[in-house]
Short mmCIF file of C-alpha atoms in Angstrom, two decimals:
data_model
loop_
_atom_site.label_atom_id
_atom_site.label_comp_id
_atom_site.label_asym_id
_atom_site.label_seq_id
_atom_site.Cartn_x
_atom_site.Cartn_y
_atom_site.Cartn_z
CA MET R 6 23.11 221.57 -10.53
CA SER R 7 22.62 221.32 -6.77
CA ALA R 8 25.41 221.97 -4.29
CA ALA R 9 25.37 218.29 -3.25
CA THR R 10 25.80 217.13 -6.84
CA LEU R 11 28.58 219.62 -7.53
CA THR R 12 30.40 218.57 -4.36
CA LEU R 13 29.99 214.89 -5.20
CA LEU R 14 31.52 215.36 -8.65
CA SER R 15 34.32 217.60 -7.36
CA LEU R 16 35.49 215.41 -4.49
CA PRO R 17 36.98 212.51 -6.50
CA ILE R 18 38.76 214.94 -8.85
CA PHE R 19 40.33 216.71 -5.87
CA ALA R 20 41.22 213.40 -4.20
CA SER R 21 42.77 212.03 -7.40
CA PHE R 22 45.11 214.99 -7.87
CA ALA R 23 45.88 215.20 -4.15
CA SER R 24 46.71 211.48 -3.90
CA PHE R 25 49.08 211.57 -6.84
CA GLY R 26 50.54 215.01 -6.27
CA VAL R 27 51.48 214.92 -2.60
CA ARG R 28 54.91 213.32 -2.27
CA SER R 29 54.53 211.99 1.24
CA ARG R 30 54.07 208.68 2.94
CA ARG R 31 51.32 206.54 1.50
CA GLY R 32 49.31 207.03 4.71
CA PHE R 33 48.11 210.40 3.41
CA ALA R 34 46.51 208.87 0.30
CA GLU R 35 44.97 206.09 2.40
CA ALA R 36 43.48 208.46 4.99
CA LEU R 37 42.25 210.83 2.28
CA GLY R 38 40.60 207.94 0.47
CA VAL R 39 38.62 206.87 3.52
CA ILE R 40 37.56 210.44 4.32
CA VAL R 41 36.49 211.19 0.76
CA GLY R 42 34.74 207.82 0.45
CA THR R 43 32.74 208.55 3.60
CA ILE R 44 31.66 212.00 2.38
CA GLU R 45 30.73 210.60 -1.03
CA LEU R 46 28.52 207.96 0.57
CA VAL R 47 26.71 210.55 2.70
CA LEU R 48 26.18 212.79 -0.32
CA ALA R 49 24.94 209.88 -2.43
CA LEU R 50 22.35 208.95 0.20
CA PHE R 51 21.25 212.58 0.46
CA ILE R 52 20.89 212.92 -3.33
CA ALA R 53 19.08 209.60 -3.67
CA PHE R 54 16.49 210.13 -0.98
CA SER R 55 15.92 213.75 -1.90
CA GLN R 56 14.23 212.22 -4.97
CA LEU R 57 11.48 210.97 -2.68
CA SER R 58 10.75 214.44 -1.33
CA GLY R 59 9.80 215.73 -4.78
CA ALA R 60 12.75 218.09 -5.15
CA SER R 61 12.44 220.13 -8.34
CA SER R 62 15.02 219.80 -11.13
CA ASP R 63 15.54 220.90 -14.72
CA PRO R 64 14.69 217.96 -17.04
CA ARG R 65 17.01 219.40 -19.71
CA ALA R 66 20.06 219.68 -17.43
CA PHE R 67 23.17 217.77 -18.51
CA ILE R 68 23.63 216.34 -14.99
CA LEU R 69 20.50 215.02 -13.31
CA PHE R 70 20.31 212.25 -10.71
CA ASP R 71 16.86 210.73 -11.21
CA PRO R 72 15.73 207.72 -9.09
CA LEU R 73 17.40 205.19 -11.41
CA GLY R 74 20.72 207.02 -11.50
CA SER R 75 20.50 207.71 -7.77
CA LEU R 76 20.02 204.02 -6.98
CA PHE R 77 23.15 203.07 -8.90
CA LEU R 78 24.98 206.04 -7.36
CA VAL R 79 24.31 204.68 -3.87
CA ILE R 80 25.60 201.25 -4.92
CA ILE R 81 28.78 202.79 -6.33
CA CYS R 82 29.44 204.78 -3.16
CA VAL R 83 28.76 201.87 -0.79
CA LEU R 84 31.19 199.68 -2.71
CA GLY R 85 33.69 202.50 -3.13
CA PHE R 86 33.65 203.23 0.60
CA SER R 87 34.21 199.55 1.40
CA GLY R 88 36.92 199.23 -1.23
CA LEU R 89 38.83 202.28 0.00
CA ILE R 90 38.86 200.96 3.57
CA TYR R 91 40.03 197.54 2.41
CA SER R 92 42.67 199.01 0.09
CA SER R 93 44.87 200.29 2.92
CA SER R 94 45.52 196.83 4.34
CA TYR R 95 45.54 195.16 0.92
CA LEU R 96 48.16 197.49 -0.56
CA ALA R 97 50.27 197.35 2.60
CA ARG R 98 50.55 193.58 2.12
CA GLU R 99 51.42 194.02 -1.55
CA VAL R 100 54.17 196.50 -0.65
CA ALA R 101 55.49 194.15 2.06
CA ASP R 102 55.57 191.28 -0.45
CA GLY R 103 57.48 193.40 -2.95
CA ALA R 104 54.73 193.27 -5.58
CA ILE R 105 54.57 197.09 -5.79
CA GLY R 106 56.52 200.08 -4.50
CA PRO R 107 55.22 202.91 -2.28
CA THR R 108 54.88 205.26 -5.28
CA ARG R 109 52.46 202.85 -6.91
CA VAL R 110 50.17 203.17 -3.89
CA ARG R 111 49.64 206.87 -4.61
CA GLN R 112 49.03 206.06 -8.28
CA TYR R 113 46.47 203.46 -7.26
CA TYR R 114 44.44 205.92 -5.21
CA ALA R 115 44.64 208.58 -7.94
CA LEU R 116 43.26 206.09 -10.49
CA PHE R 117 40.65 204.74 -8.07
CA HIS R 118 39.22 208.21 -7.48
CA ALA R 119 39.26 208.94 -11.23
CA PHE R 120 37.35 205.69 -11.75
CA MET R 121 34.79 206.76 -9.15
CA PHE R 122 34.36 210.16 -10.82
CA SER R 123 33.70 208.60 -14.23
CA MET R 124 31.01 206.35 -12.74
CA PHE R 125 29.43 209.29 -10.86
CA LEU R 126 29.30 211.20 -14.14
CA ALA R 127 27.73 208.27 -15.97
CA ALA R 128 25.10 207.76 -13.27
CA GLY R 129 24.07 211.42 -13.42
CA SER R 130 24.33 211.98 -17.19
CA ASN R 131 21.12 213.33 -18.66
CA ASN R 132 22.51 213.78 -22.16
CA MET R 133 23.11 211.02 -24.71
CA ILE R 134 26.55 212.21 -25.80
CA LEU R 135 27.70 212.93 -22.25
CA LEU R 136 26.63 209.44 -21.15
CA TRP R 137 28.76 207.84 -23.86
CA ILE R 138 31.75 210.01 -22.89
CA ALA R 139 31.36 209.09 -19.22
CA ILE R 140 31.13 205.36 -19.88
CA GLU R 141 34.15 205.51 -22.19
CA ALA R 142 35.98 207.34 -19.40
CA THR R 143 35.29 204.42 -17.07
CA THR R 144 37.16 202.22 -19.56
CA LEU R 145 40.25 204.41 -19.54
CA ALA R 146 40.38 204.81 -15.75
CA SER R 147 39.77 201.14 -14.97
CA ALA R 148 42.15 199.81 -17.64
CA PHE R 149 45.16 201.22 -15.78
CA LEU R 150 43.87 199.67 -12.56
CA ILE R 151 43.46 196.25 -14.21
CA SER R 152 47.13 196.33 -15.32
CA PHE R 153 48.23 197.79 -11.98
CA PHE R 154 50.60 194.95 -11.04
CA ASP R 155 52.43 195.05 -14.40
CA ARG R 156 52.36 191.29 -14.72
CA PRO R 157 52.13 189.82 -18.24
CA ALA R 158 48.70 188.34 -17.49
CA SER R 159 47.32 191.62 -16.09
CA ILE R 160 48.71 193.67 -18.99
CA GLU R 161 47.18 191.22 -21.46
CA ALA R 162 43.83 191.41 -19.62
CA ALA R 163 43.92 195.22 -19.69
CA TRP R 164 44.63 195.34 -23.43
CA LYS R 165 41.89 192.81 -24.09
CA TYR R 166 39.54 194.92 -21.99
CA ILE R 167 40.45 198.13 -23.83
CA VAL R 168 40.28 196.69 -27.34
CA ILE R 169 37.01 194.79 -26.96
CA ASN R 170 35.18 197.52 -25.06
CA SER R 171 36.49 200.41 -27.16
CA VAL R 172 35.46 198.73 -30.41
CA ALA R 173 32.06 197.90 -28.91
CA LEU R 174 31.56 201.44 -27.62
CA LEU R 175 32.48 202.83 -31.04
CA LEU R 176 29.61 200.78 -32.44
CA GLY R 177 27.50 202.18 -29.63
CA LEU R 178 28.61 205.70 -30.52
CA PHE R 179 27.41 205.17 -34.09
CA GLY R 180 24.02 204.21 -32.70
CA VAL R 181 24.03 207.24 -30.39
CA PHE R 182 24.75 209.55 -33.34
CA LEU R 183 21.91 208.01 -35.35
CA MET R 184 19.48 208.40 -32.48
CA ALA R 185 20.69 211.88 -31.57
CA ALA R 186 20.41 213.07 -35.17
CA ALA R 187 16.80 211.88 -35.39
CA ILE R 188 15.88 213.51 -32.06
CA ASP R 189 17.64 216.76 -32.92
CA ARG R 190 15.84 216.92 -36.28
CA ALA R 191 12.56 216.57 -34.38
CA GLY R 192 13.54 219.63 -32.36
CA MET R 193 13.80 217.79 -29.03
CA PRO R 194 16.69 217.85 -26.51
CA LEU R 195 18.99 214.83 -26.11
CA SER R 196 17.64 214.19 -22.62
CA PHE R 197 16.58 210.99 -20.87
CA ASP R 198 14.00 212.70 -18.68
CA PRO R 199 10.55 211.04 -18.92
CA SER R 200 8.86 214.39 -19.55
CA VAL R 201 11.03 214.79 -22.64
CA LEU R 202 10.79 211.16 -23.80
CA GLY R 203 7.01 211.32 -23.55
CA GLY R 204 6.97 213.82 -26.40
CA LEU R 205 8.89 211.58 -28.81
CA GLY R 206 6.02 209.25 -29.66
CA GLY R 207 5.38 209.25 -33.41
CA MET R 208 8.03 211.93 -34.08
CA LEU R 209 11.00 209.65 -34.93
CA PRO R 210 11.45 207.19 -37.82
CA ALA R 211 10.94 203.72 -36.35
CA ALA R 212 13.38 201.91 -38.65
CA LEU R 213 16.19 204.34 -37.80
CA ILE R 214 15.58 204.07 -34.06
CA GLN R 215 15.55 200.26 -34.30
CA MET R 216 18.91 200.26 -36.06
CA ALA R 217 20.35 202.81 -33.64
CA PHE R 218 19.22 200.83 -30.60
CA VAL R 219 20.77 197.61 -31.96
CA PHE R 220 24.16 199.33 -32.27
CA ILE R 221 23.80 200.91 -28.83
CA LEU R 222 22.76 197.61 -27.28
CA ILE R 223 25.75 195.76 -28.73
CA GLY R 224 28.11 198.45 -27.47
CA TYR R 225 26.79 198.75 -23.94
CA ALA R 226 25.96 195.05 -23.55
CA THR R 227 29.63 194.30 -24.18
CA LYS R 228 30.61 196.64 -21.35
CA ALA R 229 27.91 195.10 -19.13
CA GLY R 230 29.38 191.62 -19.66
CA PHE R 231 26.51 190.04 -21.57
CA ALA R 232 27.27 186.86 -23.48
CA PRO R 233 28.58 186.30 -26.10
CA MET R 234 30.52 189.60 -25.81
CA HIS R 235 31.70 188.75 -22.30
CA THR R 236 35.18 187.42 -23.11
CA TRP R 237 37.04 190.37 -21.57
CA LEU R 238 35.31 190.08 -18.21
CA PRO R 239 36.82 186.95 -16.58
CA ASP R 240 40.37 188.03 -17.43
CA ALA R 241 39.92 191.61 -16.23
CA HIS R 242 38.17 190.67 -12.99
CA SER R 243 40.68 187.97 -12.12
CA GLN R 244 43.81 190.07 -12.81
CA ALA R 245 42.80 193.40 -11.26
CA PRO R 246 43.62 194.30 -7.64
CA VAL R 247 40.91 192.86 -5.41
CA PRO R 248 39.15 196.18 -4.53
CA VAL R 249 39.08 197.01 -8.25
CA SER R 250 37.60 193.60 -9.07
CA ALA R 251 34.86 194.36 -6.55
CA MET R 252 34.15 197.70 -8.24
CA LEU R 253 34.20 196.21 -11.74
CA SER R 254 31.71 193.52 -10.83
CA GLY R 255 29.48 195.38 -8.40
CA ALA R 256 29.49 198.90 -9.87
CA LEU R 257 30.85 199.13 -13.43
CA LEU R 258 28.60 196.42 -14.86
CA ASN R 259 25.61 198.22 -13.36
CA ILE R 260 26.70 201.51 -14.93
CA ALA R 261 26.98 199.90 -18.37
CA PHE R 262 23.53 198.38 -17.91
CA LEU R 263 22.25 201.80 -16.86
CA GLY R 264 23.33 203.02 -20.30
CA ILE R 265 21.18 200.34 -21.92
CA LEU R 266 18.19 201.29 -19.77
CA ARG R 267 18.58 204.97 -20.67
CA PHE R 268 18.42 204.29 -24.39
CA LYS R 269 15.72 201.66 -23.87
CA GLY R 270 13.55 204.53 -22.67
CA VAL R 271 14.05 206.31 -26.00
CA ALA R 272 13.33 203.11 -27.96
CA ASP R 273 10.20 202.38 -25.91
CA ALA R 274 8.89 205.90 -26.46
CA THR R 275 9.23 205.46 -30.23
CA LEU R 276 8.74 201.74 -30.89
CA GLY R 277 6.70 200.56 -27.93
CA GLY R 278 8.09 198.23 -25.29
CA ASP R 279 8.34 194.93 -27.18
CA PHE R 280 11.43 195.55 -29.34
CA ALA R 281 13.89 196.47 -26.58
CA ALA R 282 12.33 194.01 -24.11
CA THR R 283 12.80 191.10 -26.51
CA ALA R 284 16.44 192.03 -27.04
CA LEU R 285 17.05 192.11 -23.28
CA LEU R 286 15.38 188.72 -22.83
CA VAL R 287 17.58 187.17 -25.54
CA PHE R 288 20.79 188.56 -24.05
CA GLY R 289 19.64 187.64 -20.55
CA ILE R 290 18.88 183.98 -21.31
CA LEU R 291 22.09 183.64 -23.32
CA SER R 292 24.20 185.15 -20.54
CA VAL R 293 22.69 182.97 -17.80
CA SER R 294 23.13 179.82 -19.90
CA ILE R 295 26.73 180.41 -20.97
CA ALA R 296 27.80 181.57 -17.52
CA ALA R 297 26.31 178.45 -15.91
CA ILE R 298 28.45 176.19 -18.10
CA PHE R 299 31.66 178.03 -17.21
CA ILE R 300 30.75 178.14 -13.50
CA LEU R 301 30.43 174.35 -13.57
CA ILE R 302 33.92 173.77 -15.01
CA GLN R 303 35.81 176.71 -13.47
CA ARG R 304 39.18 176.14 -11.75
CA GLN R 305 39.98 179.57 -10.25
CA TYR R 306 37.82 181.21 -7.61
CA LYS R 307 38.20 184.79 -8.88
CA ARG R 308 37.21 183.71 -12.39
CA LEU R 309 34.34 181.77 -10.80
CA LEU R 310 33.08 185.00 -9.28
CA ALA R 311 33.51 186.76 -12.63
CA TYR R 312 31.33 184.22 -14.46
CA SER R 313 28.80 184.53 -11.65
CA SER R 314 28.59 188.25 -12.46
CA ILE R 315 27.69 187.39 -16.05
CA GLU R 316 24.96 185.08 -14.76
CA HIS R 317 23.47 187.75 -12.51
CA MET R 318 23.63 190.48 -15.15
CA GLY R 319 21.70 188.13 -17.41
CA LEU R 320 19.09 187.64 -14.71
CA ILE R 321 18.78 191.41 -14.21
CA ALA R 322 18.37 191.87 -17.97
CA ILE R 323 15.56 189.30 -17.99
CA GLY R 324 13.75 191.14 -15.19
CA MET R 325 14.04 194.52 -16.90
CA GLY R 326 12.90 192.97 -20.17
CA LEU R 327 9.78 191.58 -18.51
CA GLY R 328 8.91 194.88 -16.82
CA GLY R 329 6.40 195.48 -14.04
CA ALA R 330 7.07 193.69 -10.76
CA ALA R 331 9.94 191.79 -12.40
CA ALA R 332 11.69 195.11 -13.13
CA VAL R 333 11.41 196.11 -9.46
CA ALA R 334 12.84 192.72 -8.48
CA ALA R 335 15.64 193.14 -11.04
CA LEU R 336 16.78 196.45 -9.57
CA LEU R 337 16.69 195.02 -6.05
CA HIS R 338 18.63 192.05 -7.40
CA ALA R 339 21.25 194.46 -8.78
CA LEU R 340 21.66 195.87 -5.27
CA TYR R 341 21.91 192.47 -3.60
CA HIS R 342 24.30 191.13 -6.22
CA SER R 343 26.57 194.16 -5.92
CA LEU R 344 26.83 193.79 -2.14
CA ALA R 345 27.43 190.03 -2.28
CA LYS R 346 29.90 190.10 -5.16
CA SER R 347 31.92 192.97 -3.72
CA MET R 348 32.12 191.12 -0.40
CA LEU R 349 33.24 187.93 -2.17
CA PHE R 350 35.97 189.67 -4.16
CA LEU R 351 37.32 191.40 -1.06
CA ALA R 352 37.27 188.07 0.78
CA SER R 353 39.09 186.45 -2.15
CA GLY R 354 41.94 188.89 -1.56
CA ASN R 355 42.37 187.53 1.97
CA ILE R 356 42.22 183.97 0.63
CA ALA R 357 44.82 184.68 -2.06
CA HIS R 358 47.23 186.20 0.45
CA ARG R 359 46.92 183.22 2.77
CA TYR R 360 47.03 180.39 0.24
CA HIS R 361 49.21 182.17 -2.36
CA SER R 362 47.07 180.73 -5.13
CA LEU R 363 43.94 181.51 -7.13
CA GLU R 364 43.28 177.84 -7.86
CA ILE R 365 40.23 176.28 -6.24
CA ALA R 366 42.13 173.00 -5.89
CA ASP R 367 44.71 174.68 -3.62
CA VAL R 368 42.16 175.96 -1.06
CA ARG R 369 41.00 173.50 1.61
CA GLY R 370 39.38 173.76 5.03
CA LEU R 371 38.63 177.46 4.65
CA LEU R 372 36.12 177.52 7.51
CA LYS R 373 38.81 176.25 9.88
CA SER R 374 41.86 178.09 8.58
CA MET R 375 40.22 181.50 8.12
CA ARG R 376 37.67 181.98 10.90
CA ILE R 377 36.60 185.46 9.76
CA THR R 378 36.97 185.33 5.99
CA GLY R 379 35.78 181.71 5.69
CA PRO R 380 32.25 182.20 7.08
CA ILE R 381 31.87 185.49 5.21
CA PHE R 382 32.91 183.86 1.94
CA PHE R 383 30.44 181.04 2.65
CA ILE R 384 27.61 183.53 3.26
CA GLY R 385 28.49 185.36 0.05
CA LEU R 386 28.39 182.18 -2.02
CA LEU R 387 24.98 181.28 -0.60
CA ALA R 388 23.75 184.74 -1.57
CA VAL R 389 25.01 184.60 -5.17
CA MET R 390 23.51 181.11 -5.51
CA GLY R 391 20.18 182.74 -4.67
CA LEU R 392 19.38 180.59 -1.65
CA PRO R 393 17.16 181.65 1.28
CA PRO R 394 17.17 183.67 3.49
CA PHE R 395 19.02 186.11 1.26
CA GLY R 396 17.27 188.74 -0.82
CA THR R 397 18.62 187.24 -4.04
CA PHE R 398 16.30 184.25 -3.45
CA MET R 399 13.18 186.41 -3.43
CA THR R 400 14.23 188.57 -6.38
CA LYS R 401 15.26 185.56 -8.44
CA PHE R 402 11.95 183.86 -7.61
CA ALA R 403 9.98 186.98 -8.64
CA ILE R 404 11.85 187.27 -11.95
CA LEU R 405 11.43 183.58 -12.76
CA ALA R 406 7.73 183.63 -11.83
CA ALA R 407 7.15 186.50 -14.27
CA LEU R 408 9.22 184.73 -16.92
CA PHE R 409 7.17 181.52 -16.59
CA GLU R 410 3.98 183.53 -16.80
CA GLN R 411 4.98 185.35 -19.99
CA HIS R 412 7.39 182.93 -21.72
CA LEU R 413 7.14 179.35 -20.48
CA ALA R 414 9.89 177.91 -22.71
CA LEU R 415 12.36 180.62 -21.71
CA GLY R 416 11.44 180.06 -18.07
CA ILE R 417 12.31 176.37 -18.32
CA ALA R 418 15.62 177.18 -20.03
CA ALA R 419 16.48 179.74 -17.34
CA VAL R 420 15.70 177.34 -14.48
CA ILE R 421 17.89 174.63 -16.03
CA ALA R 422 20.77 177.07 -16.45
CA LEU R 423 20.43 178.45 -12.92
CA ALA R 424 20.30 174.90 -11.52
CA LEU R 425 23.56 174.12 -13.33
CA ALA R 426 25.13 177.23 -11.83
CA VAL R 427 24.03 176.26 -8.30
CA ALA R 428 25.40 172.73 -8.86
CA GLY R 429 28.71 174.23 -9.95
CA PHE R 430 28.92 176.46 -6.90
CA MET R 431 28.10 173.58 -4.56
CA ARG R 432 30.77 171.43 -6.18
CA HIS R 433 33.40 174.14 -5.71
CA ALA R 434 32.20 175.03 -2.20
CA SER R 435 32.55 171.44 -1.03
CA GLN R 436 36.21 171.56 -2.04
CA ILE R 437 36.95 175.00 -0.63
CA PHE R 438 35.25 174.97 2.75
CA PHE R 439 35.58 171.43 4.00
CA GLY R 440 38.40 169.01 4.57
CA ASP R 441 41.59 169.43 6.57
CA ALA R 442 42.97 172.92 7.09
CA ASP R 443 46.46 173.78 5.88
CA GLY R 444 47.98 173.55 9.36
CA LYS R 445 48.91 177.22 9.48
CA GLU R 446 48.00 179.51 12.36
CA PRO R 447 44.32 180.57 12.17
CA GLU R 448 43.51 183.96 10.63
CA ARG R 449 43.99 186.97 12.86
CA GLY R 450 41.63 189.91 12.87
CA ASP R 451 42.68 192.95 10.85
CA LEU R 452 40.21 195.82 11.14
CA ALA R 453 41.01 197.34 7.74
CA ARG R 454 40.45 194.10 5.86
CA SER R 455 37.71 192.61 8.09
CA ALA R 456 35.48 195.64 8.66
CA PRO R 457 34.40 196.05 4.98
CA LEU R 458 33.56 192.35 4.76
CA ILE R 459 31.50 192.48 7.95
CA LEU R 460 29.78 195.71 6.83
CA LEU R 461 28.79 194.26 3.46
CA GLY R 462 27.79 190.93 5.03
CA LEU R 463 25.53 192.57 7.60
CA SER R 464 23.96 194.75 4.91
CA LEU R 465 23.27 191.68 2.81
CA VAL R 466 21.68 189.77 5.69
CA ILE R 467 19.59 192.70 6.93
CA LEU R 468 18.32 193.66 3.48
CA GLY R 469 17.42 190.04 2.84
CA THR R 470 14.91 190.09 5.68
CA TRP R 471 13.94 193.77 5.90
CA VAL R 472 14.07 196.43 3.20
CA PRO R 473 13.59 200.00 4.50
CA GLU R 474 10.56 201.75 3.04
CA PRO R 475 12.59 204.66 1.56
CA LEU R 476 14.72 202.13 -0.34
CA VAL R 477 11.60 200.34 -1.59
CA ALA R 478 10.17 203.68 -2.76
CA LEU R 479 13.43 204.55 -4.54
CA VAL R 480 13.57 201.20 -6.33
CA ARG R 481 9.93 201.44 -7.39
CA ALA R 482 10.47 204.94 -8.72
CA ALA R 483 13.59 203.78 -10.58
CA ALA R 484 11.71 200.90 -12.21
CA LEU R 485 9.08 203.16 -13.77
#
């Protein structure tokens, strides 16, 4: 394990204990969070782009950040950095409103850092059992954050999240044990490294690997929010604190999908590419279609964003199922979606504090009443709709073009579903952004709550028109 990797994994553990253990003003936990988040982002970029320099590594190591894991690691750290900056202002308002006490602020940061550590561990896991443990750890850390406000609705959402995902991951664990037993009997390590997977061809019983992958897919697809196992997601995302909602949608869903891709590599090495690819296409089309219906009829803007996450995860699954150029587009789409959705959830926190409501019907004239948050929220909605000039337009187009080429009927179904989703977003946007403002004083700038939105918005706009060559190389390497 490199020094950078060891430091990256140690930092959130230190920050978690320090945030909870130091009995001082909440400013210490806030400042520590920003400092640690900054260092984590720098380390993640260093680890990711060191992959492009051909740095040597042990393919049998338990912790190994390959290009795919490194890409998701960078996404986690970008969103974590933004969320930690935003949290200081967000929690200050919650304390001022009496929703939480100062002690809860320290607990929040301790849990947030623990959540980050579990996702770091999952992104770097190069062992089948360790990956399952890490993803289960994300459930435990994030469940306490979902119920953070101790409201009946948030507690109910947290229990629903725990029960559904824990049962699903137990099914996934059964599949992991089946697959691990077969690989161990063949005398091979439980590694995801391509050099190890390349030696599995013809060594494992196909029927057993098929059954194992089905159990694994059900378990991890539930955590990734694929329909029809998505029922926990809208409740959890809408009830969690806003920075946590951003992490759930932009980072955690990607980590769960990473688990699917890891085991897909094992299945492909044994069964060929068709079995796992077909399963991803089925879940992808189903997720896009069901999400589009709920987007059309949704009444709350945070739940609207949650169903949009299901739609985009379905689109990413379709791209990875198709492979080739579509897989490259899918990974870029994961990046764009994470930036846009995190920005939208953070902006929704500003909207909720101003309008004191999560109902779409209660928000009017947003462009006039919130002159910073309003335009940013508008940009974010255009991005998640997949409209030009944003990168989501090009990645969605590339995925759909490949889908039409390989499966015409599925392509038609996907276009209809995506058109319904866009129609739903336009319907809600016309209510939110236009019309008379509420008559209150226009929004004032607050660096802590505006800077993350502007940072994510600029990243989204820049990456939509220009993608740096090192990032392109990383995504291409991750798609292999």
